[in-house]
GROMACS .gro file of C-alpha atoms in nm:
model
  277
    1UNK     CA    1  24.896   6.562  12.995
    2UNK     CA    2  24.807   6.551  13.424
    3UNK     CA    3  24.524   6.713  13.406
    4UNK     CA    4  24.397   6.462  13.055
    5UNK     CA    5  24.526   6.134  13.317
    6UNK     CA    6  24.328   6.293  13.643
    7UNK     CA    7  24.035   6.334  13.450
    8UNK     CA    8  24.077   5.979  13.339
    9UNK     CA    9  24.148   5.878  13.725
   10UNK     CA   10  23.871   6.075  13.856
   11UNK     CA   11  23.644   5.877  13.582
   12UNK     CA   12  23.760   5.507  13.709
   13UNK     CA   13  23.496   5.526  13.984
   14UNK     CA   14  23.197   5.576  13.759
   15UNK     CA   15  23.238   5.261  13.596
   16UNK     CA   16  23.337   5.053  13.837
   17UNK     CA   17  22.960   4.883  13.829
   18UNK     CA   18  23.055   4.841  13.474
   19UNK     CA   19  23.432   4.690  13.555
   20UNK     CA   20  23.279   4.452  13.801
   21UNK     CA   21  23.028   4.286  13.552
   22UNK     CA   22  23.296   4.270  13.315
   23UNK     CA   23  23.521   4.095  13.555
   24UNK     CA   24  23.250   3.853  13.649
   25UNK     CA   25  23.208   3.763  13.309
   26UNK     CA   26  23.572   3.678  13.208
   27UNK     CA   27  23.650   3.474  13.538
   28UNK     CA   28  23.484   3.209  13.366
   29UNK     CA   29  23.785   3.222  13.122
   30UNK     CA   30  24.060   3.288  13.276
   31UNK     CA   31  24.451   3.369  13.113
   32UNK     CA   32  24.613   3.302  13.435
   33UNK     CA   33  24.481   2.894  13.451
   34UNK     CA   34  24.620   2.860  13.106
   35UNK     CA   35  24.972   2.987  13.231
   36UNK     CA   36  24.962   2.894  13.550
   37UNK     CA   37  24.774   2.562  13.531
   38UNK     CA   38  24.594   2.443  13.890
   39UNK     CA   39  24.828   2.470  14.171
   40UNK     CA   40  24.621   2.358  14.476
   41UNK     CA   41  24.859   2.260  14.722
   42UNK     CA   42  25.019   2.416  14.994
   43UNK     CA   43  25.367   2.446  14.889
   44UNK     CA   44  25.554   2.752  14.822
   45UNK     CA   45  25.531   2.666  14.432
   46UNK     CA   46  25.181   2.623  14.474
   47UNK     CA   47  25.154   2.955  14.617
   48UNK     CA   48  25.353   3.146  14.423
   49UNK     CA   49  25.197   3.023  14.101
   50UNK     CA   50  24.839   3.103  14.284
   51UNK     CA   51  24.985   3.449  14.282
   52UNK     CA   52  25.070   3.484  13.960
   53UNK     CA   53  24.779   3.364  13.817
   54UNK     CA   54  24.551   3.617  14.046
   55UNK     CA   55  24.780   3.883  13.869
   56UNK     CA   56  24.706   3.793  13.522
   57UNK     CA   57  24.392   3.756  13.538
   58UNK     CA   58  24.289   4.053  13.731
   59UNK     CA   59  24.546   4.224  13.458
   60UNK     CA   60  24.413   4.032  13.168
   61UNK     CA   61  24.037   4.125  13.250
   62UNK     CA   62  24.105   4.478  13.197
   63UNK     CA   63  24.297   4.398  12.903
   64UNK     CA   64  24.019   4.219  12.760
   65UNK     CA   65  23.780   4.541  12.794
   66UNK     CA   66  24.003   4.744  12.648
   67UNK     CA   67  24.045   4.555  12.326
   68UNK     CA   68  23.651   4.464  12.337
   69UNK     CA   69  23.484   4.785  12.446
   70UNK     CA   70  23.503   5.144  12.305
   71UNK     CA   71  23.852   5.318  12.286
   72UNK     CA   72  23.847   5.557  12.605
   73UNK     CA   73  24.164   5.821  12.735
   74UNK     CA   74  24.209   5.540  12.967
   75UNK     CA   75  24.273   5.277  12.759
   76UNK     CA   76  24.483   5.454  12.547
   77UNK     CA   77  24.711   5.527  12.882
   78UNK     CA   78  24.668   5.242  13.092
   79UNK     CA   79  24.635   4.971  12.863
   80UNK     CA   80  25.027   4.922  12.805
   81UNK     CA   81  25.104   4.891  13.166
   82UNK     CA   82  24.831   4.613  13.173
   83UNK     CA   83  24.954   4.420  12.858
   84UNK     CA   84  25.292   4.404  12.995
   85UNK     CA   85  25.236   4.289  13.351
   86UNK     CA   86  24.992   4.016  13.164
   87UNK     CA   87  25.349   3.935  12.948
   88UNK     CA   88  25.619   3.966  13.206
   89UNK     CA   89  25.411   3.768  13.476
   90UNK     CA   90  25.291   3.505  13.244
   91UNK     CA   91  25.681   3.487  13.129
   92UNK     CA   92  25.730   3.482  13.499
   93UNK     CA   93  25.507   3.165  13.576
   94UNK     CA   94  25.604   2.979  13.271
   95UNK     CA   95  25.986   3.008  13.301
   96UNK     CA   96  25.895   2.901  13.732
   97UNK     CA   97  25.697   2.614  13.559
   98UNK     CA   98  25.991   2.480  13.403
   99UNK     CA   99  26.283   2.571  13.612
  100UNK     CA  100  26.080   2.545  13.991
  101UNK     CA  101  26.414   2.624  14.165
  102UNK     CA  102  26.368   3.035  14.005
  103UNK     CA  103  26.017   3.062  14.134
  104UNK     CA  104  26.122   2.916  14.473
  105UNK     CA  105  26.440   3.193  14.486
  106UNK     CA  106  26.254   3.493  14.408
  107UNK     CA  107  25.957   3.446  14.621
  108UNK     CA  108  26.206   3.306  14.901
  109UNK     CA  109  26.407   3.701  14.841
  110UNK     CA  110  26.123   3.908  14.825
  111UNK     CA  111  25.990   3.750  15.174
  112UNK     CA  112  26.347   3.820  15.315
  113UNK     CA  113  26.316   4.099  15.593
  114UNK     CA  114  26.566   4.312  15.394
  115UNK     CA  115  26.383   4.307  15.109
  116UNK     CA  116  26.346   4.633  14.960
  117UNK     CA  117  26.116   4.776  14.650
  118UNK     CA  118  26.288   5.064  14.589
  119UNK     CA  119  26.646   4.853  14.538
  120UNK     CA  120  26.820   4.741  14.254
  121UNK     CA  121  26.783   4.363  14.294
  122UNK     CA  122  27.071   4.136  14.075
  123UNK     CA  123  26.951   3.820  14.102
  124UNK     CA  124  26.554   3.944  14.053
  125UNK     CA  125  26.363   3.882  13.752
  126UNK     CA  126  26.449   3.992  13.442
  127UNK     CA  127  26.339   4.016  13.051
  128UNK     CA  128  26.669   4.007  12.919
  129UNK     CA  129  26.814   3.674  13.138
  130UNK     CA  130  26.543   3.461  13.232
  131UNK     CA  131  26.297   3.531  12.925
  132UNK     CA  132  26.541   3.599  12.614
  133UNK     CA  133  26.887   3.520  12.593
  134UNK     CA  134  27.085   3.851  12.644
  135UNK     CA  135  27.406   3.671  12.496
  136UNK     CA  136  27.461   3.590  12.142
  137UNK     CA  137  27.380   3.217  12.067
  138UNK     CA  138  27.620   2.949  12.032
  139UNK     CA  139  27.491   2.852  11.670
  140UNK     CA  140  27.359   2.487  11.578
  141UNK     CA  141  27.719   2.369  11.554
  142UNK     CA  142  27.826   2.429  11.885
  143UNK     CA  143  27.526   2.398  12.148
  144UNK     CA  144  27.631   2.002  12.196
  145UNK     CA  145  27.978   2.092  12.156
  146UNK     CA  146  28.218   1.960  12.440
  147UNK     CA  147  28.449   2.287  12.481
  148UNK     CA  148  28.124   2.490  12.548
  149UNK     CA  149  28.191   2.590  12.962
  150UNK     CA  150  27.841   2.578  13.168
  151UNK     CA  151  27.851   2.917  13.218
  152UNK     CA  152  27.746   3.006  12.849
  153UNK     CA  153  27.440   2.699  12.839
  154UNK     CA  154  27.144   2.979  12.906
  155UNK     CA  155  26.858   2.894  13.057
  156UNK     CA  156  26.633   3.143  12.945
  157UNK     CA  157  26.299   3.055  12.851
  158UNK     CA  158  26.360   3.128  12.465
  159UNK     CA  159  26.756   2.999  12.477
  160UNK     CA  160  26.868   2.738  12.152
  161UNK     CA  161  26.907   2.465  12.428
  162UNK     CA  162  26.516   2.550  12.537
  163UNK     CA  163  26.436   2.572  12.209
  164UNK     CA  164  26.566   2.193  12.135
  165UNK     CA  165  26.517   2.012  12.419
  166UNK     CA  166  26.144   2.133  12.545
  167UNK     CA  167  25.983   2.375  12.309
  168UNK     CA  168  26.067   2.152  11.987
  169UNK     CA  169  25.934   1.840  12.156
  170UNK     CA  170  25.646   1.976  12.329
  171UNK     CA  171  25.451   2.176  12.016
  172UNK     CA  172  25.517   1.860  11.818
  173UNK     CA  173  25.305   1.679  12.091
  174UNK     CA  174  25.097   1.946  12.067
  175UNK     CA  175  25.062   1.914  11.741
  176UNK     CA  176  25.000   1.555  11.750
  177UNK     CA  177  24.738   1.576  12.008
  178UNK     CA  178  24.557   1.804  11.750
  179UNK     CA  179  24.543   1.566  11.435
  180UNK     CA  180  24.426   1.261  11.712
  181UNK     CA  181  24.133   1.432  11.845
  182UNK     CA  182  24.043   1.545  11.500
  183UNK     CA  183  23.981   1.928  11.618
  184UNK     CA  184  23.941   2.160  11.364
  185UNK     CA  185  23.923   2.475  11.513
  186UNK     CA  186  24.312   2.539  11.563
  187UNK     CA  187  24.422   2.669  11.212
  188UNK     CA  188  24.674   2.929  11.391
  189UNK     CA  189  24.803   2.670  11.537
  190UNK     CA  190  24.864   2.414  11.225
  191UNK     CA  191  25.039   2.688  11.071
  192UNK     CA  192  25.328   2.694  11.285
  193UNK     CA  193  25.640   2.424  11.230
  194UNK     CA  194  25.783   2.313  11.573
  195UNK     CA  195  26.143   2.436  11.437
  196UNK     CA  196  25.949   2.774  11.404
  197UNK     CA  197  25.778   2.817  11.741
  198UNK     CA  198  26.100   2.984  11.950
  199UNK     CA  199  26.215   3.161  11.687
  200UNK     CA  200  25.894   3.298  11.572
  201UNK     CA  201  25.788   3.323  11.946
  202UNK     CA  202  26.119   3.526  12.055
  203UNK     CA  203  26.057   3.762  11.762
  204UNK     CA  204  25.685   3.880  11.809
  205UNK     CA  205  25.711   3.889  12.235
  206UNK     CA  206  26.057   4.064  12.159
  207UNK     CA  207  25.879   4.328  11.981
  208UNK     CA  208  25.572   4.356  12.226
  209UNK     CA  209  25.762   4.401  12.515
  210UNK     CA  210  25.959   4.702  12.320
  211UNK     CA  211  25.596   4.843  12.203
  212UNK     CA  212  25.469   4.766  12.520
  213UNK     CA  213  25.763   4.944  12.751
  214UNK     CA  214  25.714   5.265  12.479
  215UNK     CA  215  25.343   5.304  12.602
  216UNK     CA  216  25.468   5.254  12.997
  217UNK     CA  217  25.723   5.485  12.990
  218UNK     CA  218  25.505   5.704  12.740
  219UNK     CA  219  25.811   5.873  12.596
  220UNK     CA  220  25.640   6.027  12.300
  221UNK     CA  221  25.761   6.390  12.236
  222UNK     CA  222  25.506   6.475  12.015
  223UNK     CA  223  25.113   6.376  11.982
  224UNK     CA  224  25.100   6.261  11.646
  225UNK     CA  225  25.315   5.953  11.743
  226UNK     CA  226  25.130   5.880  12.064
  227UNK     CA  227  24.961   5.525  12.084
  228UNK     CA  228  24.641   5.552  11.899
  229UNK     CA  229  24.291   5.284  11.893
  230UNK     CA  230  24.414   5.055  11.590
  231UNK     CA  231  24.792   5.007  11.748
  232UNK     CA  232  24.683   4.959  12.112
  233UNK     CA  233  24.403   4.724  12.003
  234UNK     CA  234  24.659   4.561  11.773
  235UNK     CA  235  24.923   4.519  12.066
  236UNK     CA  236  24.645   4.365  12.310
  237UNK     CA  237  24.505   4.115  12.050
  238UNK     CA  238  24.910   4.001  11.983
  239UNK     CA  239  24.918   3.988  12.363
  240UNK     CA  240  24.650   3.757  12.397
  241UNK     CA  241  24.769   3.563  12.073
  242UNK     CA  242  25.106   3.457  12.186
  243UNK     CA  243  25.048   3.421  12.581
  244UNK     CA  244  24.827   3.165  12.506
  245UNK     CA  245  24.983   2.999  12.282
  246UNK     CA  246  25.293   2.999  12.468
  247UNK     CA  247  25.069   2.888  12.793
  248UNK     CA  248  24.887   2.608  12.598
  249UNK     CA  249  25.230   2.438  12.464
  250UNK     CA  250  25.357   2.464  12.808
  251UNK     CA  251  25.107   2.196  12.868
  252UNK     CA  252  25.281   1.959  12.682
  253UNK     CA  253  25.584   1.968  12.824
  254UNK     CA  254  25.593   1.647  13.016
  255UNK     CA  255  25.881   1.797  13.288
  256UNK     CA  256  25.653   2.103  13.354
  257UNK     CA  257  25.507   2.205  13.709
  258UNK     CA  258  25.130   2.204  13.750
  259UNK     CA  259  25.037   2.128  13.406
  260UNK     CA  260  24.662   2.064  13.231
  261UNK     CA  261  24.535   1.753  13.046
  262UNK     CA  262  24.518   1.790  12.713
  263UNK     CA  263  24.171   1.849  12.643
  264UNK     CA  264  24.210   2.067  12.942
  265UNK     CA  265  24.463   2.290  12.777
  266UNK     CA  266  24.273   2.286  12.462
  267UNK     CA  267  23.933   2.374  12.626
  268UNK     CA  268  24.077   2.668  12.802
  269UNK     CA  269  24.280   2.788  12.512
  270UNK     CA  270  23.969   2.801  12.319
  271UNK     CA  271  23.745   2.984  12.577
  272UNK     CA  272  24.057   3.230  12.597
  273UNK     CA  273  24.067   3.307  12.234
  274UNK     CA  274  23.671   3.315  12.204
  275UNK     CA  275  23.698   3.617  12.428
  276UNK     CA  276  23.935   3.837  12.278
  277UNK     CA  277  23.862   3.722  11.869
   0.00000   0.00000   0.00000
């Protein structure tokens, strides 16, 4: 297994002409504007969202080739690691997007003199906490109920209380925005009820992260189970799929930090999904 993933290393350098044209060509269609929007300013938000979206896209661009060009040893064992920094990091900027406060705390800790990499960090990001809801939920007869204590009210980006107070509203906009401009190029899009969109959205990133974290880790014990070019391909393309959906409805979410027009969102979405279809 080394000696397959030095050879692979040792290859990286002979293609990096090839990387860099690549690159050139998909910074005209960029993941990380769609997630991150345009934060121009000088503010810490600003910045830290300007971060983030450098990270996806230098992330998603090698994504991209690895879905688009000819399966290669290092696709098959890099191309995890990329699709889940693209899905943590764009969960990252979206969650800071809505809930600015997070995004300030975390880059305000890491830029603490303390800081550590190598420590266990409570309060740092995590899947299970600020993306999905590590408790079980309340149930639709209780999440308005008055006994409920503050404590239990998650705020994770997939909780029932995000689910019917910003996702609901906003992909009905979104929705509506579609039938006004008389687009017809957003079928995958029509298909999905508003009442659907978290749980349908929890389900399939819930399940990418786990295939994802499988090919990080690569825990396979035996080669015939190890990733192979129809399942990674299939993982990236989901990837794609659902971050920018997910980024595109964050657009419409009229409390959101550093959001897009409408035809903005739309324009970019498209040019995203013209890339990796």
């Amino acid at each position: 297994m080394l000696s397959r993933i030095w050879s692979t290393l040792s290859g990286l350098t002979e293609r990096q002409g090839a990387d860099e044209m690549t690159e050139m060509q998909w910074q005209d269609s960029v993941l990380g504007e769609l997630v991150c929007g345009r934060p121009h300013g000088d503010a810490k938000a600003d910045k830290t969202l300007q971060h983030l979206s450098r990270t996806i896209n230098t992330f998603s661009t090698k994504g991209v080739r690895y879905l688009q060009e000819e399966f290669s040893d290092e696709s098959k064992y890099f191309s995890a690691f990329c699709a889940r920094v693209v899905l943590e990091n764009s969960s990252a900027a979206i969650v800071g997007r809505l809930d600015p406060f997070r995004l300030l705390y975390l880059n305000e800790f890491q830029s603490q003199p303390s800081f550590e990499h190598g420590a266990p960090a409570k309060s740092g990001f995590r899947w299970q906490g600020d993306v999905m809801n590590p408790d079980k939920p309340l149930g639709q007869d209780r999440i308005w109920s008055s006994d409920v204590d503050i404590a239990k009210i998650s705020r994770s980006l997939f909780s029932e209380h995000f689910d019917h107070l910003i996702w609901r509203p906003a992909y009905s906009e979104l929705l509506d925005q579609i039938q006004n401009s008389g687009r017809d190029e957003f079928e995958e899009l029509i298909s999905i009820e508003p009442e659907a969109f978290v749980p349908r959205m929890r389900g399939e990133l819930g399940r990418l992260y786990s295939s994802l974290s499988k090919g990080v880790h690569w825990d396979f014990f035996n080669s015939a189970i190890e990733y192979d070019e129809s399942s990674i391909k299939a993982n990236l393309q989901d990837l794609f799929s659902r971050v920018s959906i997910l980024g595109l409805t964050s657009h419409f979410i009229p409390t959101a930090y550093s959001s897009l027009m409408p035809d903005d969102a739309f324009d970019i979405y498209a040019q995203m999904r013209s890339h990796v279809s």
